[in-house]
JSON list of C-alpha atoms and ligand atoms in Angstrom, two decimals:
[
{"chain": "A", "resi": 1, "resn": "MET", "atom": "CA", "xyz": [-11.00, 10.18, 28.01]},
{"chain": "A", "resi": 2, "resn": "LEU", "atom": "CA", "xyz": [-9.13, 11.18, 24.92]},
{"chain": "A", "resi": 3, "resn": "THR", "atom": "CA", "xyz": [-7.86, 14.69, 25.10]},
{"chain": "A", "resi": 4, "resn": "ASN", "atom": "CA", "xyz": [-5.03, 15.17, 22.69]},
{"chain": "A", "resi": 5, "resn": "LEU", "atom": "CA", "xyz": [-6.36, 16.22, 19.20]},
{"chain": "A", "resi": 6, "resn": "THR", "atom": "CA", "xyz": [-3.76, 17.44, 16.72]},
{"chain": "A", "resi": 7, "resn": "PRO", "atom": "CA", "xyz": [-5.19, 19.42, 13.79]},
{"chain": "A", "resi": 8, "resn": "VAL", "atom": "CA", "xyz": [-4.78, 17.93, 10.44]},
{"chain": "A", "resi": 9, "resn": "LEU", "atom": "CA", "xyz": [-7.28, 19.78, 8.10]},
{"chain": "A", "resi": 10, "resn": "THR", "atom": "CA", "xyz": [-9.06, 22.99, 8.87]},
{"chain": "A", "resi": 11, "resn": "LYS", "atom": "CA", "xyz": [-12.66, 23.54, 7.89]},
{"chain": "A", "resi": 12, "resn": "GLU", "atom": "CA", "xyz": [-11.42, 25.98, 5.30]},
{"chain": "A", "resi": 13, "resn": "LYS", "atom": "CA", "xyz": [-9.08, 23.46, 3.75]},
{"chain": "A", "resi": 14, "resn": "ILE", "atom": "CA", "xyz": [-11.77, 20.79, 3.73]},
{"chain": "A", "resi": 15, "resn": "ALA", "atom": "CA", "xyz": [-14.19, 23.10, 1.99]},
{"chain": "A", "resi": 16, "resn": "HIS", "atom": "CA", "xyz": [-11.55, 23.78, -0.72]},
{"chain": "A", "resi": 17, "resn": "ILE", "atom": "CA", "xyz": [-10.94, 20.00, -1.26]},
{"chain": "A", "resi": 18, "resn": "VAL", "atom": "CA", "xyz": [-14.74, 19.21, -1.42]},
{"chain": "A", "resi": 19, "resn": "ALA", "atom": "CA", "xyz": [-15.35, 21.90, -4.02]},
{"chain": "A", "resi": 20, "resn": "GLU", "atom": "CA", "xyz": [-12.48, 20.62, -6.14]},
{"chain": "A", "resi": 21, "resn": "LEU", "atom": "CA", "xyz": [-13.78, 17.06, -5.93]},
{"chain": "A", "resi": 22, "resn": "ALA", "atom": "CA", "xyz": [-17.33, 18.17, -6.84]},
{"chain": "A", "resi": 23, "resn": "ARG", "atom": "CA", "xyz": [-15.95, 20.15, -9.83]},
{"chain": "A", "resi": 24, "resn": "ASP", "atom": "CA", "xyz": [-14.17, 17.01, -11.03]},
{"chain": "A", "resi": 25, "resn": "ILE", "atom": "CA", "xyz": [-17.14, 14.67, -10.52]},
{"chain": "A", "resi": 26, "resn": "SER", "atom": "CA", "xyz": [-19.48, 17.19, -12.20]},
{"chain": "A", "resi": 27, "resn": "ASN", "atom": "CA", "xyz": [-17.23, 17.36, -15.25]},
{"chain": "A", "resi": 28, "resn": "ASP", "atom": "CA", "xyz": [-16.74, 13.56, -15.52]},
{"chain": "A", "resi": 29, "resn": "TYR", "atom": "CA", "xyz": [-20.39, 12.68, -15.14]},
{"chain": "A", "resi": 30, "resn": "GLN", "atom": "CA", "xyz": [-21.90, 15.47, -17.32]},
{"chain": "A", "resi": 31, "resn": "GLY", "atom": "CA", "xyz": [-24.99, 14.13, -19.16]},
{"chain": "A", "resi": 32, "resn": "ARG", "atom": "CA", "xyz": [-24.87, 10.70, -17.43]},
{"chain": "A", "resi": 33, "resn": "GLN", "atom": "CA", "xyz": [-27.16, 9.18, -14.83]},
{"chain": "A", "resi": 34, "resn": "LEU", "atom": "CA", "xyz": [-25.36, 9.20, -11.45]},
{"chain": "A", "resi": 35, "resn": "VAL", "atom": "CA", "xyz": [-26.29, 7.63, -8.12]},
{"chain": "A", "resi": 36, "resn": "LEU", "atom": "CA", "xyz": [-24.22, 8.67, -5.09]},
{"chain": "A", "resi": 37, "resn": "ILE", "atom": "CA", "xyz": [-24.07, 6.00, -2.49]},
{"chain": "A", "resi": 38, "resn": "GLY", "atom": "CA", "xyz": [-22.84, 7.27, 0.97]},
{"chain": "A", "resi": 39, "resn": "VAL", "atom": "CA", "xyz": [-21.43, 4.94, 3.34]},
{"chain": "A", "resi": 40, "resn": "LEU", "atom": "CA", "xyz": [-22.94, 5.48, 6.90]},
{"chain": "A", "resi": 41, "resn": "LYS", "atom": "CA", "xyz": [-22.18, 6.74, 9.30]},
{"chain": "A", "resi": 42, "resn": "GLY", "atom": "CA", "xyz": [-18.87, 8.37, 8.51]},
{"chain": "A", "resi": 43, "resn": "ALA", "atom": "CA", "xyz": [-19.65, 9.90, 5.14]},
{"chain": "A", "resi": 44, "resn": "PHE", "atom": "CA", "xyz": [-22.78, 11.64, 6.08]},
{"chain": "A", "resi": 45, "resn": "ILE", "atom": "CA", "xyz": [-21.05, 15.12, 6.39]},
{"chain": "A", "resi": 46, "resn": "PHE", "atom": "CA", "xyz": [-18.80, 14.73, 3.37]},
{"chain": "A", "resi": 47, "resn": "LEU", "atom": "CA", "xyz": [-21.60, 13.51, 1.04]},
{"chain": "A", "resi": 48, "resn": "SER", "atom": "CA", "xyz": [-24.00, 16.38, 2.21]},
{"chain": "A", "resi": 49, "resn": "ASP", "atom": "CA", "xyz": [-21.24, 18.95, 1.49]},
{"chain": "A", "resi": 50, "resn": "LEU", "atom": "CA", "xyz": [-20.23, 17.30, -1.80]},
{"chain": "A", "resi": 51, "resn": "VAL", "atom": "CA", "xyz": [-23.69, 17.24, -3.22]},
{"chain": "A", "resi": 52, "resn": "ARG", "atom": "CA", "xyz": [-24.26, 20.85, -2.59]},
{"chain": "A", "resi": 53, "resn": "HIS", "atom": "CA", "xyz": [-21.31, 21.73, -4.87]},
{"chain": "A", "resi": 54, "resn": "LEU", "atom": "CA", "xyz": [-22.35, 19.42, -7.82]},
{"chain": "A", "resi": 55, "resn": "THR", "atom": "CA", "xyz": [-23.58, 21.04, -10.88]},
{"chain": "A", "resi": 56, "resn": "ILE", "atom": "CA", "xyz": [-25.19, 17.85, -12.30]},
{"chain": "A", "resi": 57, "resn": "PRO", "atom": "CA", "xyz": [-28.42, 16.01, -11.18]},
{"chain": "A", "resi": 58, "resn": "VAL", "atom": "CA", "xyz": [-27.91, 12.94, -9.01]},
{"chain": "A", "resi": 59, "resn": "GLU", "atom": "CA", "xyz": [-29.80, 10.42, -7.10]},
{"chain": "A", "resi": 60, "resn": "ILE", "atom": "CA", "xyz": [-28.62, 9.71, -3.49]},
{"chain": "A", "resi": 61, "resn": "ASP", "atom": "CA", "xyz": [-28.80, 6.63, -1.24]},
{"chain": "A", "resi": 62, "resn": "PHE", "atom": "CA", "xyz": [-26.92, 5.18, 1.73]},
{"chain": "A", "resi": 63, "resn": "VAL", "atom": "CA", "xyz": [-25.53, 1.88, 2.79]},
{"chain": "A", "resi": 64, "resn": "ARG", "atom": "CA", "xyz": [-24.35, 1.08, 6.28]},
{"chain": "A", "resi": 65, "resn": "ALA", "atom": "CA", "xyz": [-21.20, -1.04, 6.52]},
{"chain": "A", "resi": 66, "resn": "SER", "atom": "CA", "xyz": [-20.03, -1.89, 9.90]},
{"chain": "A", "resi": 67, "resn": "SER", "atom": "CA", "xyz": [-16.60, -3.28, 10.67]},
{"chain": "A", "resi": 68, "resn": "TYR", "atom": "CA", "xyz": [-15.35, -1.36, 13.64]},
{"chain": "A", "resi": 69, "resn": "ALA", "atom": "CA", "xyz": [-18.26, -1.54, 16.29]},
{"chain": "A", "resi": 70, "resn": "GLU", "atom": "CA", "xyz": [-17.06, 0.40, 19.33]},
{"chain": "A", "resi": 71, "resn": "GLN", "atom": "CA", "xyz": [-13.37, 0.06, 18.79]},
{"chain": "A", "resi": 72, "resn": "SER", "atom": "CA", "xyz": [-10.77, 1.63, 16.60]},
{"chain": "A", "resi": 73, "resn": "CYS", "atom": "CA", "xyz": [-9.03, -1.42, 15.16]},
{"chain": "A", "resi": 74, "resn": "SER", "atom": "CA", "xyz": [-10.49, -3.37, 12.32]},
{"chain": "A", "resi": 75, "resn": "SER", "atom": "CA", "xyz": [-11.93, -6.78, 12.89]},
{"chain": "A", "resi": 76, "resn": "GLY", "atom": "CA", "xyz": [-11.69, -7.56, 9.24]},
{"chain": "A", "resi": 77, "resn": "GLN", "atom": "CA", "xyz": [-15.32, -8.46, 9.28]},
{"chain": "A", "resi": 78, "resn": "VAL", "atom": "CA", "xyz": [-17.62, -6.25, 7.16]},
{"chain": "A", "resi": 79, "resn": "MET", "atom": "CA", "xyz": [-21.35, -6.36, 7.90]},
{"chain": "A", "resi": 80, "resn": "LEU", "atom": "CA", "xyz": [-23.86, -4.64, 5.70]},
{"chain": "A", "resi": 81, "resn": "THR", "atom": "CA", "xyz": [-26.48, -3.35, 8.03]},
{"chain": "A", "resi": 82, "resn": "LYS", "atom": "CA", "xyz": [-28.44, -1.16, 5.54]},
{"chain": "A", "resi": 83, "resn": "PRO", "atom": "CA", "xyz": [-28.81, -2.15, 1.92]},
{"chain": "A", "resi": 84, "resn": "VAL", "atom": "CA", "xyz": [-29.28, 0.14, -1.07]},
{"chain": "A", "resi": 85, "resn": "GLU", "atom": "CA", "xyz": [-32.93, 0.99, -1.43]},
{"chain": "A", "resi": 86, "resn": "ILE", "atom": "CA", "xyz": [-33.00, 2.68, -5.02]},
{"chain": "A", "resi": 87, "resn": "ASP", "atom": "CA", "xyz": [-32.68, 0.73, -8.10]},
{"chain": "A", "resi": 88, "resn": "ILE", "atom": "CA", "xyz": [-29.08, 1.09, -9.50]},
{"chain": "A", "resi": 89, "resn": "GLU", "atom": "CA", "xyz": [-29.27, -1.25, -12.37]},
{"chain": "A", "resi": 90, "resn": "GLY", "atom": "CA", "xyz": [-27.85, 0.29, -15.57]},
{"chain": "A", "resi": 91, "resn": "LYS", "atom": "CA", "xyz": [-26.86, 3.46, -13.68]},
{"chain": "A", "resi": 92, "resn": "ASN", "atom": "CA", "xyz": [-23.40, 4.89, -12.77]},
{"chain": "A", "resi": 93, "resn": "VAL", "atom": "CA", "xyz": [-22.73, 4.52, -9.08]},
{"chain": "A", "resi": 94, "resn": "LEU", "atom": "CA", "xyz": [-20.24, 6.61, -7.08]},
{"chain": "A", "resi": 95, "resn": "ILE", "atom": "CA", "xyz": [-19.53, 5.37, -3.67]},
{"chain": "A", "resi": 96, "resn": "VAL", "atom": "CA", "xyz": [-18.89, 8.20, -1.23]},
{"chain": "A", "resi": 97, "resn": "GLU", "atom": "CA", "xyz": [-16.76, 7.03, 1.68]},
{"chain": "A", "resi": 98, "resn": "ASP", "atom": "CA", "xyz": [-15.12, 8.97, 4.60]},
{"chain": "A", "resi": 99, "resn": "ILE", "atom": "CA", "xyz": [-11.84, 7.10, 4.85]},
{"chain": "A", "resi": 100, "resn": "ILE", "atom": "CA", "xyz": [-10.15, 3.96, 3.33]},
{"chain": "A", "resi": 101, "resn": "ASP", "atom": "CA", "xyz": [-7.83, 2.18, 5.69]},
{"chain": "A", "resi": 102, "resn": "THR", "atom": "CA", "xyz": [-7.32, -1.59, 5.21]},
{"chain": "A", "resi": 103, "resn": "GLY", "atom": "CA", "xyz": [-9.55, -1.45, 2.11]},
{"chain": "A", "resi": 104, "resn": "LEU", "atom": "CA", "xyz": [-11.69, -4.44, 3.30]},
{"chain": "A", "resi": 105, "resn": "THR", "atom": "CA", "xyz": [-14.89, -2.42, 3.57]},
{"chain": "A", "resi": 106, "resn": "ILE", "atom": "CA", "xyz": [-14.73, -0.74, 0.19]},
{"chain": "A", "resi": 107, "resn": "VAL", "atom": "CA", "xyz": [-13.84, -3.89, -1.57]},
{"chain": "A", "resi": 108, "resn": "SER", "atom": "CA", "xyz": [-16.66, -5.88, -0.08]},
{"chain": "A", "resi": 109, "resn": "LEU", "atom": "CA", "xyz": [-19.05, -3.01, -0.87]},
{"chain": "A", "resi": 110, "resn": "ILE", "atom": "CA", "xyz": [-18.20, -3.05, -4.43]},
{"chain": "A", "resi": 111, "resn": "GLU", "atom": "CA", "xyz": [-18.71, -6.74, -4.53]},
{"chain": "A", "resi": 112, "resn": "TYR", "atom": "CA", "xyz": [-22.13, -6.25, -3.14]},
{"chain": "A", "resi": 113, "resn": "LEU", "atom": "CA", "xyz": [-23.12, -3.38, -5.50]},
{"chain": "A", "resi": 114, "resn": "LYS", "atom": "CA", "xyz": [-21.77, -5.24, -8.54]},
{"chain": "A", "resi": 115, "resn": "ALA", "atom": "CA", "xyz": [-24.42, -7.81, -8.00]},
{"chain": "A", "resi": 116, "resn": "LEU", "atom": "CA", "xyz": [-27.03, -5.14, -8.41]},
{"chain": "A", "resi": 117, "resn": "LYS", "atom": "CA", "xyz": [-25.86, -4.53, -11.97]},
{"chain": "A", "resi": 118, "resn": "PRO", "atom": "CA", "xyz": [-25.00, -0.98, -12.23]},
{"chain": "A", "resi": 119, "resn": "ALA", "atom": "CA", "xyz": [-23.37, 0.44, -15.42]},
{"chain": "A", "resi": 120, "resn": "GLY", "atom": "CA", "xyz": [-20.22, 1.15, -13.50]},
{"chain": "A", "resi": 121, "resn": "ILE", "atom": "CA", "xyz": [-18.81, 1.75, -10.02]},
{"chain": "A", "resi": 122, "resn": "LYS", "atom": "CA", "xyz": [-16.36, 4.37, -8.83]},
{"chain": "A", "resi": 123, "resn": "VAL", "atom": "CA", "xyz": [-15.27, 5.50, -5.50]},
{"chain": "A", "resi": 124, "resn": "CYS", "atom": "CA", "xyz": [-14.84, 8.91, -3.97]},
{"chain": "A", "resi": 125, "resn": "VAL", "atom": "CA", "xyz": [-13.09, 8.94, -0.58]},
{"chain": "A", "resi": 126, "resn": "PHE", "atom": "CA", "xyz": [-12.26, 11.93, 1.43]},
{"chain": "A", "resi": 127, "resn": "ILE", "atom": "CA", "xyz": [-9.26, 10.32, 3.19]},
{"chain": "A", "resi": 128, "resn": "ASP", "atom": "CA", "xyz": [-6.99, 7.66, 1.64]},
{"chain": "A", "resi": 129, "resn": "LYS", "atom": "CA", "xyz": [-4.89, 6.14, 4.43]},
{"chain": "A", "resi": 130, "resn": "HIS", "atom": "CA", "xyz": [-2.23, 3.82, 3.14]},
{"chain": "A", "resi": 131, "resn": "GLU", "atom": "CA", "xyz": [-0.25, 2.13, 5.94]},
{"chain": "A", "resi": 132, "resn": "ARG", "atom": "CA", "xyz": [-2.63, -0.55, 6.97]},
{"chain": "A", "resi": 133, "resn": "ARG", "atom": "CA", "xyz": [-3.91, -1.43, 3.47]},
{"chain": "A", "resi": 134, "resn": "LYS", "atom": "CA", "xyz": [-4.68, -5.10, 3.20]},
{"chain": "A", "resi": 135, "resn": "VAL", "atom": "CA", "xyz": [-6.03, -5.35, -0.32]},
{"chain": "A", "resi": 136, "resn": "LEU", "atom": "CA", "xyz": [-4.94, -3.53, -3.56]},
{"chain": "A", "resi": 137, "resn": "PHE", "atom": "CA", "xyz": [-7.32, -0.67, -4.07]},
{"chain": "A", "resi": 138, "resn": "ASP", "atom": "CA", "xyz": [-7.04, 2.80, -5.50]},
{"chain": "A", "resi": 139, "resn": "ALA", "atom": "CA", "xyz": [-10.03, 5.25, -5.26]},
{"chain": "A", "resi": 140, "resn": "ASP", "atom": "CA", "xyz": [-11.03, 7.17, -8.30]},
{"chain": "A", "resi": 141, "resn": "TYR", "atom": "CA", "xyz": [-11.44, 10.52, -6.41]},
{"chain": "A", "resi": 142, "resn": "VAL", "atom": "CA", "xyz": [-9.30, 11.17, -3.28]},
{"chain": "A", "resi": 143, "resn": "GLY", "atom": "CA", "xyz": [-9.66, 14.37, -1.20]},
{"chain": "A", "resi": 144, "resn": "TYR", "atom": "CA", "xyz": [-6.56, 13.81, 1.05]},
{"chain": "A", "resi": 145, "resn": "SER", "atom": "CA", "xyz": [-3.81, 11.20, 1.27]},
{"chain": "A", "resi": 146, "resn": "THR", "atom": "CA", "xyz": [-1.95, 10.16, 4.39]},
{"chain": "A", "resi": 147, "resn": "ASP", "atom": "CA", "xyz": [0.12, 7.28, 5.56]},
{"chain": "A", "resi": 148, "resn": "ARG", "atom": "CA", "xyz": [-1.05, 6.83, 8.97]},
{"chain": "A", "resi": 149, "resn": "GLY", "atom": "CA", "xyz": [-2.70, 8.05, 12.13]},
{"chain": "A", "resi": 150, "resn": "PHE", "atom": "CA", "xyz": [-6.20, 7.76, 13.58]},
{"chain": "A", "resi": 151, "resn": "LEU", "atom": "CA", "xyz": [-8.25, 10.65, 12.41]},
{"chain": "A", "resi": 152, "resn": "VAL", "atom": "CA", "xyz": [-11.50, 12.12, 13.76]},
{"chain": "A", "resi": 153, "resn": "GLY", "atom": "CA", "xyz": [-13.93, 14.94, 12.83]},
{"chain": "A", "resi": 154, "resn": "TYR", "atom": "CA", "xyz": [-15.87, 15.68, 9.80]},
{"chain": "A", "resi": 155, "resn": "GLY", "atom": "CA", "xyz": [-17.86, 12.53, 10.16]},
{"chain": "A", "resi": 156, "resn": "LEU", "atom": "CA", "xyz": [-15.12, 10.40, 11.40]},
{"chain": "A", "resi": 157, "resn": "ASP", "atom": "CA", "xyz": [-15.28, 8.95, 14.98]},
{"chain": "A", "resi": 158, "resn": "TYR", "atom": "CA", "xyz": [-13.40, 7.41, 17.65]},
{"chain": "A", "resi": 159, "resn": "ALA", "atom": "CA", "xyz": [-15.90, 5.15, 19.62]},
{"chain": "A", "resi": 160, "resn": "GLU", "atom": "CA", "xyz": [-18.67, 7.35, 18.18]},
{"chain": "A", "resi": 161, "resn": "LYS", "atom": "CA", "xyz": [-17.13, 10.58, 19.47]},
{"chain": "A", "resi": 162, "resn": "TYR", "atom": "CA", "xyz": [-15.84, 13.64, 17.56]},
{"chain": "A", "resi": 163, "resn": "ARG", "atom": "CA", "xyz": [-17.96, 13.12, 14.34]},
{"chain": "A", "resi": 164, "resn": "HIS", "atom": "CA", "xyz": [-19.40, 16.67, 14.77]},
{"chain": "A", "resi": 165, "resn": "LEU", "atom": "CA", "xyz": [-16.05, 18.47, 14.64]},
{"chain": "A", "resi": 166, "resn": "PRO", "atom": "CA", "xyz": [-15.76, 20.66, 11.56]},
{"chain": "A", "resi": 167, "resn": "GLY", "atom": "CA", "xyz": [-12.15, 20.10, 11.01]},
{"chain": "A", "resi": 168, "resn": "ILE", "atom": "CA", "xyz": [-10.14, 16.79, 10.95]},
{"chain": "A", "resi": 169, "resn": "PHE", "atom": "CA", "xyz": [-7.76, 15.87, 13.84]},
{"chain": "A", "resi": 170, "resn": "GLU", "atom": "CA", "xyz": [-5.40, 13.10, 14.75]},
{"chain": "A", "resi": 171, "resn": "VAL", "atom": "CA", "xyz": [-6.21, 11.44, 18.03]},
{"chain": "A", "resi": 172, "resn": "GLU", "atom": "CA", "xyz": [-3.06, 11.10, 20.06]},
{"chain": "A", "resi": 173, "resn": "PRO", "atom": "CA", "xyz": [-3.43, 8.50, 22.72]},
{"chain": "A", "resi": 174, "resn": "THR", "atom": "CA", "xyz": [-2.68, 9.49, 26.32]},
{"chain": "A", "resi": 175, "resn": "ALA", "atom": "CA", "xyz": [-0.46, 6.98, 28.21]},
{"chain": "A", "resi": 176, "resn": "SER", "atom": "CA", "xyz": [-3.30, 4.91, 29.64]},
{"chain": "A", "resi": 177, "resn": "GLU", "atom": "CA", "xyz": [-5.08, 4.41, 26.43]},
{"chain": "A", "resi": 178, "resn": "ASP", "atom": "CA", "xyz": [-5.07, 1.41, 24.02]},
{"chain": "A", "resi": 179, "resn": "MET", "atom": "CA", "xyz": [-4.82, 2.59, 20.39]},
{"chain": "A", "resi": 180, "resn": "PRO", "atom": "CA", "xyz": [-4.71, 0.55, 17.16]},
{"chain": "B", "resi": 201, "resn": "IMP", "atom": "P1", "xyz": [-11.28, -0.21, 6.23]},
{"chain": "B", "resi": 201, "resn": "IMP", "atom": "O1", "xyz": [-12.31, -1.43, 5.92]},
{"chain": "B", "resi": 201, "resn": "IMP", "atom": "O2", "xyz": [-10.21, -0.71, 7.11]},
{"chain": "B", "resi": 201, "resn": "IMP", "atom": "O3", "xyz": [-10.78, 0.35, 4.96]},
{"chain": "B", "resi": 201, "resn": "IMP", "atom": "O4", "xyz": [-11.98, 0.78, 7.06]},
{"chain": "B", "resi": 201, "resn": "IMP", "atom": "C1", "xyz": [-12.86, 1.69, 6.66]},
{"chain": "B", "resi": 201, "resn": "IMP", "atom": "C2", "xyz": [-13.74, 2.21, 7.81]},
{"chain": "B", "resi": 201, "resn": "IMP", "atom": "O5", "xyz": [-12.89, 2.12, 9.12]},
{"chain": "B", "resi": 201, "resn": "IMP", "atom": "C3", "xyz": [-13.96, 3.70, 7.56]},
{"chain": "B", "resi": 201, "resn": "IMP", "atom": "O6", "xyz": [-15.19, 3.78, 6.86]},
{"chain": "B", "resi": 201, "resn": "IMP", "atom": "C4", "xyz": [-14.10, 4.16, 9.01]},
{"chain": "B", "resi": 201, "resn": "IMP", "atom": "O7", "xyz": [-15.43, 3.90, 9.51]},
{"chain": "B", "resi": 201, "resn": "IMP", "atom": "C5", "xyz": [-13.17, 3.38, 9.82]},
{"chain": "B", "resi": 201, "resn": "IMP", "atom": "N1", "xyz": [-11.79, 3.99, 9.93]},
{"chain": "B", "resi": 201, "resn": "IMP", "atom": "C6", "xyz": [-10.62, 3.68, 9.48]},
{"chain": "B", "resi": 201, "resn": "IMP", "atom": "N2", "xyz": [-9.59, 4.52, 9.79]},
{"chain": "B", "resi": 201, "resn": "IMP", "atom": "C7", "xyz": [-10.21, 5.34, 10.58]},
{"chain": "B", "resi": 201, "resn": "IMP", "atom": "C8", "xyz": [-9.68, 6.65, 11.17]},
{"chain": "B", "resi": 201, "resn": "IMP", "atom": "O8", "xyz": [-8.49, 6.99, 11.15]},
{"chain": "B", "resi": 201, "resn": "IMP", "atom": "N3", "xyz": [-10.66, 7.32, 11.90]},
{"chain": "B", "resi": 201, "resn": "IMP", "atom": "C9", "xyz": [-11.87, 6.92, 12.00]},
{"chain": "B", "resi": 201, "resn": "IMP", "atom": "N4", "xyz": [-12.43, 5.85, 11.44]},
{"chain": "B", "resi": 201, "resn": "IMP", "atom": "C10", "xyz": [-11.57, 5.05, 10.66]},
{"chain": "B", "resi": 202, "resn": "MG", "atom": "MG1", "xyz": [-16.90, 4.61, 6.88]}
]
């Protein structure tokens, strides 16, 4: 069992970051039709906090992209297990993601969404993690940047655990554990 969690972001710090992102998004999309697409499961808390700070009307949908199964290292395979259900043709899309690591998930999601002919696609990510990036990708809105570390809490899981934590923590493996 994992026991060592090092604090990275408090819930107060997270609330501040989310409010700032929402202010920027509200300003940028003023008077335009915006669809937020949350990436399940990890982004469910971030998206629900973000929308409550927006001052513009939005539509909300979710996709589910699965690349990690029950492990913490990327297989490189991205499966779309829940498609978009609202019509995004001609609308501005903002993908809301918990974390970008290798970048493989977000790049394949963008390819999928492009085929549905939105007016434009941008990406809002809570955590941009650089060290393991495999494709060139820069998000349009970034909450917090870091180089490395396996993070949990605020929607992020390690083998489906810790999503409920209000803060973000780095998981530190104990001697017997196999980490990415
Ligand atoms: P990517 O395709 O490697 O960019 O991976 C993106 C997905 O991997 C995220 O949506 C998360 O589900 C998962 N992931 C990557 N790094 C972490 C982490 O530090 N903690 C928890 N999940 C992570
Ligand atoms: Mg995710």
